Every structure is written in structure tokens, then in C-alpha cells.
Short mmCIF file of C-alpha atoms and ligand atoms in Angstrom, two decimals:
data_model
loop_
_atom_site.label_atom_id
_atom_site.label_comp_id
_atom_site.label_asym_id
_atom_site.label_seq_id
_atom_site.Cartn_x
_atom_site.Cartn_y
_atom_site.Cartn_z
CA MET A 1 22.44 -7.61 -18.17
CA ILE A 2 19.44 -9.86 -18.59
CA ILE A 3 17.22 -9.40 -15.56
CA ARG A 4 15.20 -12.37 -14.34
CA PRO A 5 13.00 -12.67 -11.25
CA LYS A 6 14.90 -13.93 -8.23
CA ILE A 7 12.38 -14.84 -5.57
CA ARG A 8 13.43 -15.31 -1.95
CA GLY A 9 10.45 -16.32 0.16
CA PHE A 10 7.82 -13.58 -0.09
CA ILE A 11 10.03 -11.04 -1.88
CA CYS A 12 11.59 -10.76 -5.30
CA ILE A 13 15.10 -9.30 -4.98
CA THR A 14 15.35 -8.19 -8.61
CA ALA A 15 13.22 -5.75 -10.56
CA HIS A 16 12.92 -4.96 -14.26
CA PRO A 17 13.14 -1.22 -15.14
CA GLU A 18 11.23 -1.49 -18.43
CA GLY A 19 8.62 -3.77 -16.88
CA CYS A 20 8.10 -1.33 -13.99
CA GLU A 21 7.82 1.61 -16.37
CA LYS A 22 5.28 -0.25 -18.55
CA ASN A 23 3.32 -1.19 -15.43
CA ILE A 24 3.13 2.49 -14.49
CA LEU A 25 2.04 3.41 -17.99
CA GLU A 26 -0.79 0.83 -17.89
CA GLN A 27 -2.05 2.32 -14.62
CA ILE A 28 -1.81 5.84 -16.03
CA ASN A 29 -3.76 4.71 -19.11
CA TYR A 30 -6.44 3.19 -16.87
CA ILE A 31 -6.84 6.56 -15.10
CA LYS A 32 -6.93 8.43 -18.42
CA SER A 33 -9.74 6.12 -19.58
CA GLN A 34 -11.85 7.21 -16.57
CA ASP A 35 -13.67 10.54 -16.07
CA GLU A 36 -11.42 13.35 -14.89
CA ILE A 37 -11.92 14.01 -11.19
CA SER A 38 -13.50 17.40 -10.69
CA ASP A 39 -13.19 19.61 -7.66
CA SER A 40 -10.20 17.67 -6.38
CA PRO A 41 -7.11 18.59 -4.38
CA LYS A 42 -4.36 20.07 -6.56
CA LYS A 43 -1.22 19.94 -4.38
CA ILE A 44 -0.75 16.49 -2.99
CA LEU A 45 1.90 14.88 -0.76
CA VAL A 46 2.05 11.07 -0.71
CA ILE A 47 4.11 9.45 2.01
CA GLY A 48 4.98 5.86 0.99
CA SER A 49 4.49 6.60 -2.72
CA SER A 50 6.62 4.10 -4.67
CA THR A 51 4.61 0.89 -4.56
CA GLY A 52 1.13 -0.46 -3.76
CA TYR A 53 -1.57 1.85 -2.53
CA GLY A 54 0.69 4.91 -2.18
CA LEU A 55 1.88 4.57 -5.75
CA ALA A 56 -1.69 4.29 -6.98
CA SER A 57 -2.56 7.41 -4.95
CA ARG A 58 0.20 9.38 -6.70
CA ILE A 59 -0.89 8.15 -10.13
CA VAL A 60 -4.52 9.08 -9.46
CA ALA A 61 -3.42 12.43 -8.04
CA SER A 62 -1.25 13.30 -11.00
CA PHE A 63 -3.37 11.95 -13.86
CA GLY A 64 -6.92 11.84 -12.39
CA CYS A 65 -6.84 15.13 -10.48
CA LYS A 66 -4.08 16.73 -12.60
CA ALA A 67 -2.44 17.68 -9.33
CA ASP A 68 1.16 18.59 -8.59
CA THR A 69 2.67 15.96 -6.30
CA ILE A 70 5.56 15.16 -4.05
CA GLY A 71 6.22 11.54 -3.16
CA VAL A 72 8.30 10.19 -0.27
CA TYR A 73 9.57 6.62 -0.30
CA PHE A 74 12.52 4.44 0.75
CA GLU A 75 13.97 2.47 -2.14
CA ARG A 76 17.31 1.01 -3.22
CA PRO A 77 18.87 2.61 -6.30
CA GLU A 78 21.05 0.69 -8.76
CA VAL A 79 24.41 -0.08 -7.11
CA ASP A 80 27.37 -2.20 -8.21
CA GLY A 81 25.61 -3.52 -11.28
CA LYS A 82 22.59 -4.71 -9.31
CA PRO A 83 19.11 -3.62 -10.37
CA ALA A 84 17.32 -1.11 -8.14
CA SER A 85 14.22 -2.07 -6.15
CA ALA A 86 10.92 -1.94 -8.03
CA GLY A 87 9.74 1.17 -6.21
CA PHE A 88 12.80 3.10 -7.39
CA TYR A 89 11.95 2.35 -11.07
CA ASN A 90 8.23 3.05 -10.42
CA ALA A 91 8.92 6.47 -8.94
CA ARG A 92 11.33 7.38 -11.70
CA ALA A 93 8.84 6.40 -14.38
CA LEU A 94 6.01 8.27 -12.70
CA ASP A 95 8.01 11.49 -12.38
CA LYS A 96 8.98 11.19 -16.06
CA PHE A 97 5.40 10.72 -17.32
CA SER A 98 3.94 13.38 -14.97
CA GLN A 99 6.56 16.00 -15.81
CA ALA A 100 6.05 15.34 -19.51
CA GLU A 101 2.47 16.50 -19.04
CA GLY A 102 3.60 19.64 -17.33
CA ARG A 103 2.90 18.70 -13.71
CA VAL A 104 5.21 19.18 -10.79
CA SER A 105 6.29 15.67 -9.75
CA GLU A 106 9.12 15.50 -7.25
CA SER A 107 10.44 12.42 -5.40
CA ILE A 108 12.24 12.21 -2.08
CA ASN A 109 14.02 8.91 -1.43
CA GLY A 110 14.75 8.49 2.28
CA ASP A 111 13.46 7.46 5.68
CA ALA A 112 10.05 9.09 6.12
CA PHE A 113 10.19 8.35 9.84
CA SER A 114 13.15 10.69 10.25
CA ASP A 115 12.85 14.44 11.00
CA GLU A 116 15.50 15.08 8.34
CA ILE A 117 13.30 13.75 5.52
CA LYS A 118 10.32 15.64 6.93
CA GLN A 119 12.34 18.87 6.77
CA ILE A 120 13.54 18.12 3.21
CA THR A 121 9.94 17.52 2.21
CA ILE A 122 8.82 20.80 3.76
CA GLU A 123 11.53 22.66 1.79
CA GLN A 124 10.39 20.93 -1.41
CA ILE A 125 6.77 21.92 -0.70
CA GLN A 126 7.81 25.53 -0.08
CA LYS A 127 9.86 25.57 -3.24
CA ASN A 128 7.54 23.71 -5.65
CA LEU A 129 3.98 23.67 -4.27
CA GLY A 130 3.69 26.54 -1.79
CA LYS A 131 1.23 24.59 0.37
CA VAL A 132 -0.39 21.14 0.19
CA ASP A 133 -4.14 20.51 0.25
CA CYS A 134 -3.99 16.73 0.60
CA ILE A 135 -1.66 14.26 2.37
CA ILE A 136 -1.88 10.54 1.85
CA TYR A 137 -0.12 8.43 4.49
CA SER A 138 0.66 4.98 3.01
CA LEU A 139 3.73 3.63 4.74
CA ALA A 140 4.20 -0.09 5.30
CA SER A 141 7.49 -0.80 7.00
CA PRO A 142 9.08 -3.54 9.10
CA ARG A 143 10.94 -1.04 11.32
CA ARG A 144 11.05 2.52 12.54
CA THR A 145 13.66 4.55 14.41
CA ASP A 146 12.02 6.97 16.76
CA PRO A 147 13.60 10.37 16.03
CA LEU A 148 13.26 11.42 19.66
CA SER A 149 14.75 8.47 21.45
CA GLY A 150 16.88 7.05 18.62
CA GLU A 151 15.47 3.60 19.43
CA THR A 152 14.62 1.26 16.54
CA TYR A 153 11.35 -0.70 16.78
CA LYS A 154 10.54 -3.79 14.71
CA SER A 155 7.01 -4.70 13.78
CA VAL A 156 5.82 -8.30 13.99
CA LEU A 157 2.87 -10.10 12.40
CA LYS A 158 1.63 -12.18 15.32
CA PRO A 159 -1.63 -13.02 17.10
CA ILE A 160 -2.37 -11.51 20.48
CA GLY A 161 -3.26 -13.63 23.51
CA THR A 162 -3.44 -17.11 22.00
CA VAL A 163 -1.54 -19.28 19.54
CA PHE A 164 -2.84 -18.95 16.02
CA SER A 165 -3.27 -22.11 13.93
CA GLY A 166 -4.60 -21.88 10.42
CA LYS A 167 -4.06 -22.36 6.73
CA THR A 168 -1.50 -20.61 4.63
CA VAL A 169 0.27 -21.20 1.29
CA ASN A 170 3.93 -21.54 0.67
CA THR A 171 4.08 -19.51 -2.56
CA ASP A 172 7.36 -21.23 -3.69
CA THR A 173 6.35 -24.85 -3.22
CA GLU A 174 2.58 -24.19 -3.80
CA GLN A 175 1.74 -26.21 -0.71
CA VAL A 176 -1.17 -25.37 1.51
CA LEU A 177 0.00 -25.81 5.04
CA GLU A 178 -1.22 -25.55 8.62
CA ILE A 179 0.85 -22.98 10.45
CA SER A 180 1.01 -22.17 14.07
CA ILE A 181 2.24 -18.77 15.35
CA ASP A 182 2.89 -18.01 18.98
CA PRO A 183 1.31 -14.90 20.45
CA ALA A 184 3.26 -11.63 20.57
CA THR A 185 4.85 -10.40 23.77
CA GLU A 186 3.77 -7.06 25.23
CA GLU A 187 7.03 -5.57 23.92
CA GLU A 188 6.28 -6.82 20.37
CA ILE A 189 2.74 -5.41 20.53
CA GLU A 190 4.10 -1.99 21.52
CA ALA A 191 6.90 -2.10 18.94
CA THR A 192 4.42 -2.87 16.10
CA GLN A 193 2.28 0.05 17.20
CA LYS A 194 5.36 2.30 17.20
CA VAL A 195 6.02 1.33 13.57
CA MET A 196 2.59 0.93 12.02
CA GLY A 197 0.43 3.04 14.40
CA GLY A 198 -0.27 6.74 13.95
CA GLU A 199 2.59 8.34 15.89
CA ASP A 200 4.63 9.18 12.81
CA TRP A 201 1.57 10.36 10.86
CA GLU A 202 0.82 12.81 13.63
CA ARG A 203 4.47 13.96 13.73
CA TRP A 204 4.29 14.67 9.96
CA ILE A 205 1.17 16.79 10.42
CA ASP A 206 2.67 18.61 13.40
CA GLN A 207 5.75 19.56 11.45
CA LEU A 208 3.78 20.52 8.30
CA LEU A 209 1.48 22.68 10.47
CA ALA A 210 4.39 24.34 12.22
CA ALA A 211 5.99 25.17 8.82
CA ASN A 212 2.67 26.69 7.65
CA VAL A 213 2.57 24.56 4.50
CA LEU A 214 -0.93 23.20 4.92
CA ALA A 215 -3.62 24.89 2.82
CA LYS A 216 -7.14 25.77 4.01
CA ASN A 217 -9.48 22.71 4.03
CA VAL A 218 -6.46 20.38 3.91
CA ARG A 219 -7.34 16.71 4.13
CA THR A 220 -5.25 13.74 5.15
CA TYR A 221 -5.97 10.02 4.88
CA ALA A 222 -4.15 6.92 6.13
CA TYR A 223 -4.91 3.45 4.85
CA SER A 224 -6.09 0.48 6.91
CA TYR A 225 -7.45 -3.03 6.52
CA ILE A 226 -10.04 -5.04 8.43
CA GLY A 227 -10.79 -8.15 6.38
CA PRO A 228 -12.87 -11.26 7.15
CA GLU A 229 -12.84 -13.71 10.05
CA VAL A 230 -10.27 -16.07 8.51
CA THR A 231 -7.62 -13.38 8.72
CA TRP A 232 -8.69 -11.80 12.05
CA PRO A 233 -6.36 -13.78 14.38
CA ILE A 234 -3.34 -12.69 12.36
CA TYR A 235 -4.59 -9.29 11.16
CA ALA A 236 -7.43 -7.37 12.77
CA HIS A 237 -7.03 -8.99 16.18
CA GLY A 238 -3.27 -9.39 15.94
CA THR A 239 -0.35 -6.96 16.41
CA ILE A 240 -0.93 -5.17 13.12
CA GLY A 241 -4.64 -4.71 13.93
CA LYS A 242 -3.73 -3.21 17.27
CA ALA A 243 -1.40 -0.78 15.42
CA LYS A 244 -4.22 0.10 13.01
CA ASP A 245 -6.49 0.85 16.06
CA HIS A 246 -3.83 3.32 17.16
CA LEU A 247 -3.77 4.79 13.60
CA GLU A 248 -7.53 5.32 13.89
CA GLN A 249 -7.09 7.10 17.23
CA SER A 250 -4.45 9.30 15.63
CA ALA A 251 -6.90 10.21 12.88
CA LYS A 252 -9.16 11.75 15.56
CA VAL A 253 -6.26 13.64 17.18
CA ILE A 254 -5.03 14.95 13.81
CA HIS A 255 -8.59 15.86 12.78
CA ASN A 256 -8.83 18.15 15.80
CA LYS A 257 -5.48 19.71 15.03
CA LEU A 258 -6.71 20.57 11.52
CA LYS A 259 -9.97 22.12 12.71
CA ASN A 260 -8.70 25.68 12.51
CA LEU A 261 -7.90 25.10 8.84
CA GLY A 262 -11.34 23.50 8.22
CA GLY A 263 -9.45 20.28 7.46
CA GLU A 264 -10.11 16.62 7.86
CA ALA A 265 -8.17 13.49 8.88
CA ALA A 266 -9.69 10.08 8.37
CA ILE A 267 -9.01 6.44 7.73
CA SER A 268 -9.70 4.69 4.44
CA VAL A 269 -10.25 0.95 4.86
CA ASN A 270 -9.09 -0.57 1.58
CA LYS A 271 -9.55 -4.06 0.15
CA ALA A 272 -6.93 -6.84 0.17
CA VAL A 273 -4.59 -6.57 -2.81
CA VAL A 274 -1.22 -8.01 -3.77
CA THR A 275 1.60 -5.72 -2.64
CA GLN A 276 5.08 -6.26 -1.26
CA ALA A 277 3.68 -5.63 2.24
CA SER A 278 0.67 -7.93 2.01
CA SER A 279 2.75 -10.77 0.53
CA ALA A 280 4.70 -10.95 3.81
CA ILE A 281 1.63 -11.56 5.97
CA PRO A 282 0.93 -15.23 6.70
CA VAL A 283 -2.52 -16.43 5.51
CA VAL A 284 -3.07 -13.36 3.30
CA PRO A 285 -1.64 -14.75 0.00
CA LEU A 286 -3.93 -17.76 0.28
CA TYR A 287 -6.88 -15.61 1.25
CA ASN A 288 -6.15 -13.25 -1.71
CA SER A 289 -5.98 -16.24 -4.13
CA VAL A 290 -9.42 -17.41 -3.00
CA LEU A 291 -10.88 -13.87 -2.86
CA PHE A 292 -9.65 -12.96 -6.39
CA LYS A 293 -11.26 -16.04 -7.89
CA ILE A 294 -14.64 -15.12 -6.37
CA MET A 295 -14.39 -11.37 -7.12
CA LYS A 296 -13.26 -12.00 -10.71
CA GLN A 297 -16.20 -14.41 -11.25
CA LYS A 298 -18.55 -11.72 -9.97
CA GLU A 299 -16.78 -9.09 -12.06
CA ILE A 300 -16.04 -6.90 -9.04
CA HIS A 301 -12.29 -7.54 -8.79
CA GLU A 302 -10.20 -4.40 -8.11
CA GLY A 303 -6.46 -3.70 -7.64
CA CYS A 304 -4.82 -0.64 -6.05
CA ILE A 305 -5.47 1.66 -8.97
CA GLU A 306 -9.22 0.95 -9.21
CA GLN A 307 -9.60 1.29 -5.43
CA ILE A 308 -7.81 4.61 -5.25
CA TYR A 309 -9.64 6.02 -8.27
CA ARG A 310 -12.80 5.21 -6.36
CA LEU A 311 -11.40 7.00 -3.29
CA PHE A 312 -10.54 10.21 -5.08
CA SER A 313 -13.50 10.30 -7.47
CA SER A 314 -15.94 9.88 -4.58
CA HIS A 315 -14.26 12.98 -3.06
CA PHE A 316 -13.09 10.75 -0.22
CA ASN A 317 -16.66 9.96 0.79
CA ALA A 318 -17.19 6.42 -0.58
CA ASN A 319 -19.25 4.46 1.95
CA ARG A 320 -18.43 6.14 5.21
CA ASP A 321 -19.21 3.84 8.16
CA GLU A 322 -20.56 4.81 11.58
CA ARG A 323 -17.02 5.55 12.76
CA GLY A 324 -16.41 7.98 9.85
CA ARG A 325 -14.06 5.59 8.06
CA ILE A 326 -14.14 5.39 4.26
CA ARG A 327 -14.99 1.79 3.36
CA LEU A 328 -13.43 0.94 -0.04
CA ASP A 329 -13.55 -2.72 1.16
CA ASN A 330 -17.35 -2.82 0.70
CA LEU A 331 -17.22 -5.23 -2.26
CA GLU A 332 -14.70 -7.55 -0.60
CA MET A 333 -16.84 -7.66 2.54
CA ARG A 334 -20.14 -8.34 0.75
CA ASP A 335 -22.03 -11.22 2.37
CA ASP A 336 -22.18 -13.34 -0.79
CA VAL A 337 -18.41 -12.89 -1.36
CA GLN A 338 -17.44 -13.80 2.18
CA ARG A 339 -19.87 -16.76 2.32
CA GLU A 340 -18.09 -18.21 -0.68
CA VAL A 341 -14.64 -17.47 0.75
CA LYS A 342 -15.63 -19.39 3.89
CA GLU A 343 -16.88 -22.37 1.90
CA ILE A 344 -13.72 -22.61 -0.17
CA TRP A 345 -11.51 -22.02 2.86
CA SER A 346 -12.72 -25.13 4.59
CA GLU A 347 -11.98 -27.27 1.48
CA ILE A 348 -8.80 -25.77 0.06
CA SER A 349 -5.68 -27.99 0.05
CA THR A 350 -2.44 -28.42 -1.90
CA GLU A 351 -4.28 -30.76 -4.32
CA ASN A 352 -7.08 -28.38 -5.29
CA LEU A 353 -5.23 -25.05 -4.81
CA ARG A 354 -5.31 -24.06 -8.51
CA GLU A 355 -8.87 -25.35 -9.02
CA LEU A 356 -10.48 -23.62 -6.02
CA SER A 357 -8.44 -20.39 -6.04
CA ASP A 358 -6.92 -17.91 -8.48
CA PHE A 359 -3.38 -18.82 -7.33
CA GLU A 360 -2.17 -18.31 -10.90
CA GLY A 361 -3.56 -14.77 -10.91
CA TYR A 362 -2.00 -14.15 -7.48
CA LYS A 363 1.43 -15.24 -8.70
CA ASN A 364 1.14 -13.16 -11.86
CA GLU A 365 0.23 -10.05 -9.88
CA PHE A 366 3.12 -10.69 -7.50
CA LEU A 367 5.62 -10.84 -10.36
CA ARG A 368 4.14 -7.72 -11.95
CA LEU A 369 4.99 -5.82 -8.75
CA PHE A 370 8.60 -6.24 -9.79
CA GLY A 371 8.10 -5.52 -13.46
CA PHE A 372 7.96 -9.12 -14.65
CA GLY A 373 5.33 -10.80 -16.86
CA ILE A 374 4.29 -7.49 -18.49
CA THR A 375 3.05 -7.80 -22.04
CA GLY A 376 5.22 -6.06 -24.59
CA VAL A 377 8.46 -6.05 -22.59
CA ASP A 378 11.43 -7.86 -24.17
CA TYR A 379 12.88 -9.77 -21.19
CA GLU A 380 15.75 -11.09 -23.33
CA ARG A 381 17.04 -7.59 -23.99
CA ASP A 382 20.33 -6.57 -22.40
CA ILE A 383 19.60 -3.85 -19.81
CA LYS A 384 22.26 -1.36 -18.79
CA ILE A 385 22.55 -1.11 -15.00
CA LEU A 386 24.80 1.46 -13.32
P1 NAD B 401 3.80 -1.41 -0.07
O1 NAD B 401 4.79 -2.32 0.54
O2 NAD B 401 3.39 -1.68 -1.49
O3 NAD B 401 4.25 0.11 0.04
C1 NAD B 401 4.91 0.64 1.14
C2 NAD B 401 5.45 2.01 0.78
O4 NAD B 401 6.08 2.53 2.00
C3 NAD B 401 6.59 2.01 -0.29
O5 NAD B 401 6.44 3.15 -1.09
C4 NAD B 401 7.86 2.10 0.53
O6 NAD B 401 8.94 2.69 -0.17
C5 NAD B 401 7.38 2.99 1.63
N1 NAD B 401 8.24 2.93 2.84
C6 NAD B 401 8.46 1.86 3.67
N2 NAD B 401 9.26 2.24 4.66
C7 NAD B 401 9.57 3.57 4.45
C8 NAD B 401 10.35 4.51 5.15
N3 NAD B 401 11.00 4.23 6.28
N4 NAD B 401 10.43 5.75 4.61
C9 NAD B 401 9.80 6.09 3.46
N5 NAD B 401 9.03 5.25 2.80
C10 NAD B 401 8.91 3.96 3.30
O7 NAD B 401 2.54 -1.48 0.95
P2 NAD B 401 0.92 -1.34 0.74
O8 NAD B 401 0.37 -2.69 0.85
O9 NAD B 401 0.59 -0.47 -0.39
O10 NAD B 401 0.57 -0.61 2.09
C11 NAD B 401 0.37 0.76 2.23
C12 NAD B 401 -0.74 0.97 3.27
O11 NAD B 401 -1.97 0.41 2.82
C13 NAD B 401 -0.45 0.35 4.61
O12 NAD B 401 -0.85 1.19 5.65
C14 NAD B 401 -1.30 -0.93 4.57
O13 NAD B 401 -1.61 -1.40 5.84
C15 NAD B 401 -2.48 -0.43 3.81
N6 NAD B 401 -3.37 -1.45 3.26
C16 NAD B 401 -2.85 -2.46 2.47
C17 NAD B 401 -3.67 -3.46 1.99
C18 NAD B 401 -3.10 -4.58 1.15
O14 NAD B 401 -3.83 -5.57 0.91
N7 NAD B 401 -1.93 -4.48 0.65
C19 NAD B 401 -5.07 -3.39 2.23
C20 NAD B 401 -5.58 -2.34 2.95
C21 NAD B 401 -4.73 -1.38 3.50
#
């Protein structure tokens, strides 16, 4: 079949296998063009490894650190003649390229929140890696079923306390609009924390510890975001921000649990990038379009792969703040960058969207997530789907 992008709101429901593979190869080549990372972890588990920051983590681990890796993700395979989700093709390509260079590269496709997938992962570690010396926790999910209670929680992206009114862009119609979002209920705040807080991260570490598959000096990092004032009502001060506060508390709890092993747990605050998860957050696509224009002009623009290379090559010590968090968002948060964001933000409208922001770049990056718009891919070629 000929596979074309089919966009529904903030998601593309098709993905191109060759485009995804080429996208992975480009990221691998970027890592190969950088210095090899010395003194790095060698047995790495990435939870949430098929797209975005988790995918970049696995690529850096495999090709920058030359580490053996296991990746856990939740993706749709090809069924009934329909293409798989992008993450499925990404993971398949990554395993192929990593294994070709002699590394262990195993993928587990299933619900990382379940105890069943945790046990399967432990068995894979015992079989293929022995122990792991680094765990990256990079899940972004709209729901989680608590394995203890069986209850399913849904996360929401809402402000807390007051109604939020602000600018956003409808990425289909390219209109800049004022939106208004009602504050979350107490139940929604709690549910978002259940999904995107640190409870599951801690459960992973507990089960890995109990199975004795964590190496001495093991380290674990979970990703977070803070961002500037224009996004605070919907992000840092909203339901997702509250969940990220919980994630940070969990880092402390996990850190203490790893003390006997001389290990570390910490948060890495990463910059805003285009991913499937971030595309779903109101305000963020417009903010990203403005931010990218400014960061590209200043030649400090980074995507997931550049950010995560910085994380690993700094030996997880890039710009620690007073709370011990790694701050990969230092360039995004620079005063001159944010001053310019603020200026543009007050002026941006449907009429000047393409002039004042890098909306074109945003859209291109969005399509690339699904394997479209990649140079060298023949999109007219008939692709065989199972
Ligand atoms: P993403 O949507 O690209 O990736 C999410 C990953 O989680 C995928 O691999 C997906 O398969 C996996 N996943 C989702 N539900 C799962 C489940 N039940 N079981 C197993 N795997 C599951 O998201 P992303 O933007 O890369 O986000 C990853 C982390 O980075 C999040 O914690 C996010 O808050 C953080 N972060 C993102 C940004 C950004 O701008 N995108 C910025 C800073 C921090």
C-alpha cells in the first residue's frame, strides 16, 4: 500500500516504516559523529523507549555508550493491513541496527505499568544482561491501571484552582485561538498523579531490587519539564506539574532505596521538543513554534537526540540545580531566549503565525515523528503491510 499521513487532531494515525527506519538511522549517525562517551553505563534499561526522549535515550545508550539495552514500550503492531504505530517501527529499526553492531538490543512491547511486563523485563535482564547499571524512566501515557487495585486512572491536562485562558494554535487550521480550560477536580488531580507521578517508577525499582538485577552504583533518571511562564498555568502549575512534583518526591525515595548499592535516582529537566506526548498539550505546540524560531536563530536549537547526548556525555551531571535536578533546559530558559518568547507571544496571531514563529519547522518535525517528510524515502513506493 501507499502510506500517507492521516492526521486526526494532534495525532497522526498512520506511520511509514521506511521513514521511521531512516529517521532512526539519522539519529544514530548524529551520535556516531559525536565523541564516544567514556566511562558510561553498559547495561541499560529504558522504560518508554519507542518514541521521543526514551527513544533518544536508547539510541545514545546503544551507539554513544556502546551499551547493551532493553527497551519497554507500548505500541500497535501491523494488523489487518493497517500500518503499525511509529514507535513499533522505530523500535524494530533500532534493534536491527544495534544488533548488527553486536550489541544486545531487546524490545518488550506491553503495558509497563503492569507487574506482568515488569516480570518479563526482569527475566530478559537475567537472561541477556545479568544486571542493569542504568534505568531511564520516560513514560508518557494518558492512562494507567494500578496493578494492586485494578483501577484505571486517566490523566488530564488542566489548570488547578482557576480557569486558564490563553493562546494556542489549531495545528490543522493554522489558527491562533484563545482557549479557556476549566480547572481540574480533586479527583482529576489525583488521577493524573497516579499516571504521571512517580508511583510506577518506584514500583519498577522495588521489583528490580527484589530480583537482585541492579548493579553496584546503579543510576536511574526520570524526565520532567518546567518551562516558562506562558505555559505554567497548563503545565508546571497544572495537573501534569503536580504529577511531576510527585515524580521528584519519588526520586528522593528511590535514591534512599539505592543507597546500599551506592546508586542514584534523580530528575532530568529536559527542554520542550516535538513528541507525540507534547503535541497533545494545549499551548505547547504554539510555544514550541515560537521557541524553535528563536533558538534556531541563536543556533542553540536542540531536539531529543542532542539533549540526551548532552545528558549521557556529561555523565548525568549537566547543570545540576540547587535541588539536585539535571537542567538540560538551560538553553531554553536563558533570559534572552525567554524575553524574546514573551515579546512574540503578546503579538502572535493567525495572520503573522508563519512570520513570527517556526510553525513550518514545527509541522515538519511533527510529521517526521511518524516517518513522513524524510529525505531519501520514496513515498510513492508500494509498502507491504501484514
Ligand atoms: P512520547 O509520547 O514520545 O513517548 C512516550 C513513550 O512511553 C513511548 O515509548 C510509549 O510507547 C511509552 N508508553 C506509553 N504508555 C506506555 C505503557 N503503558 N507501557 C509501556 N510504554 C508506554 O513522550 P515524550 O515527550 O518523549 O515524554 C517522555 C518523558 O519526557 C515524559 O516524562 C515527559 O514528561 C518528559 N518530557 C517531555 C518533554 C517534551 O517536550 N516532549 C520535555 C521535557 C520532559
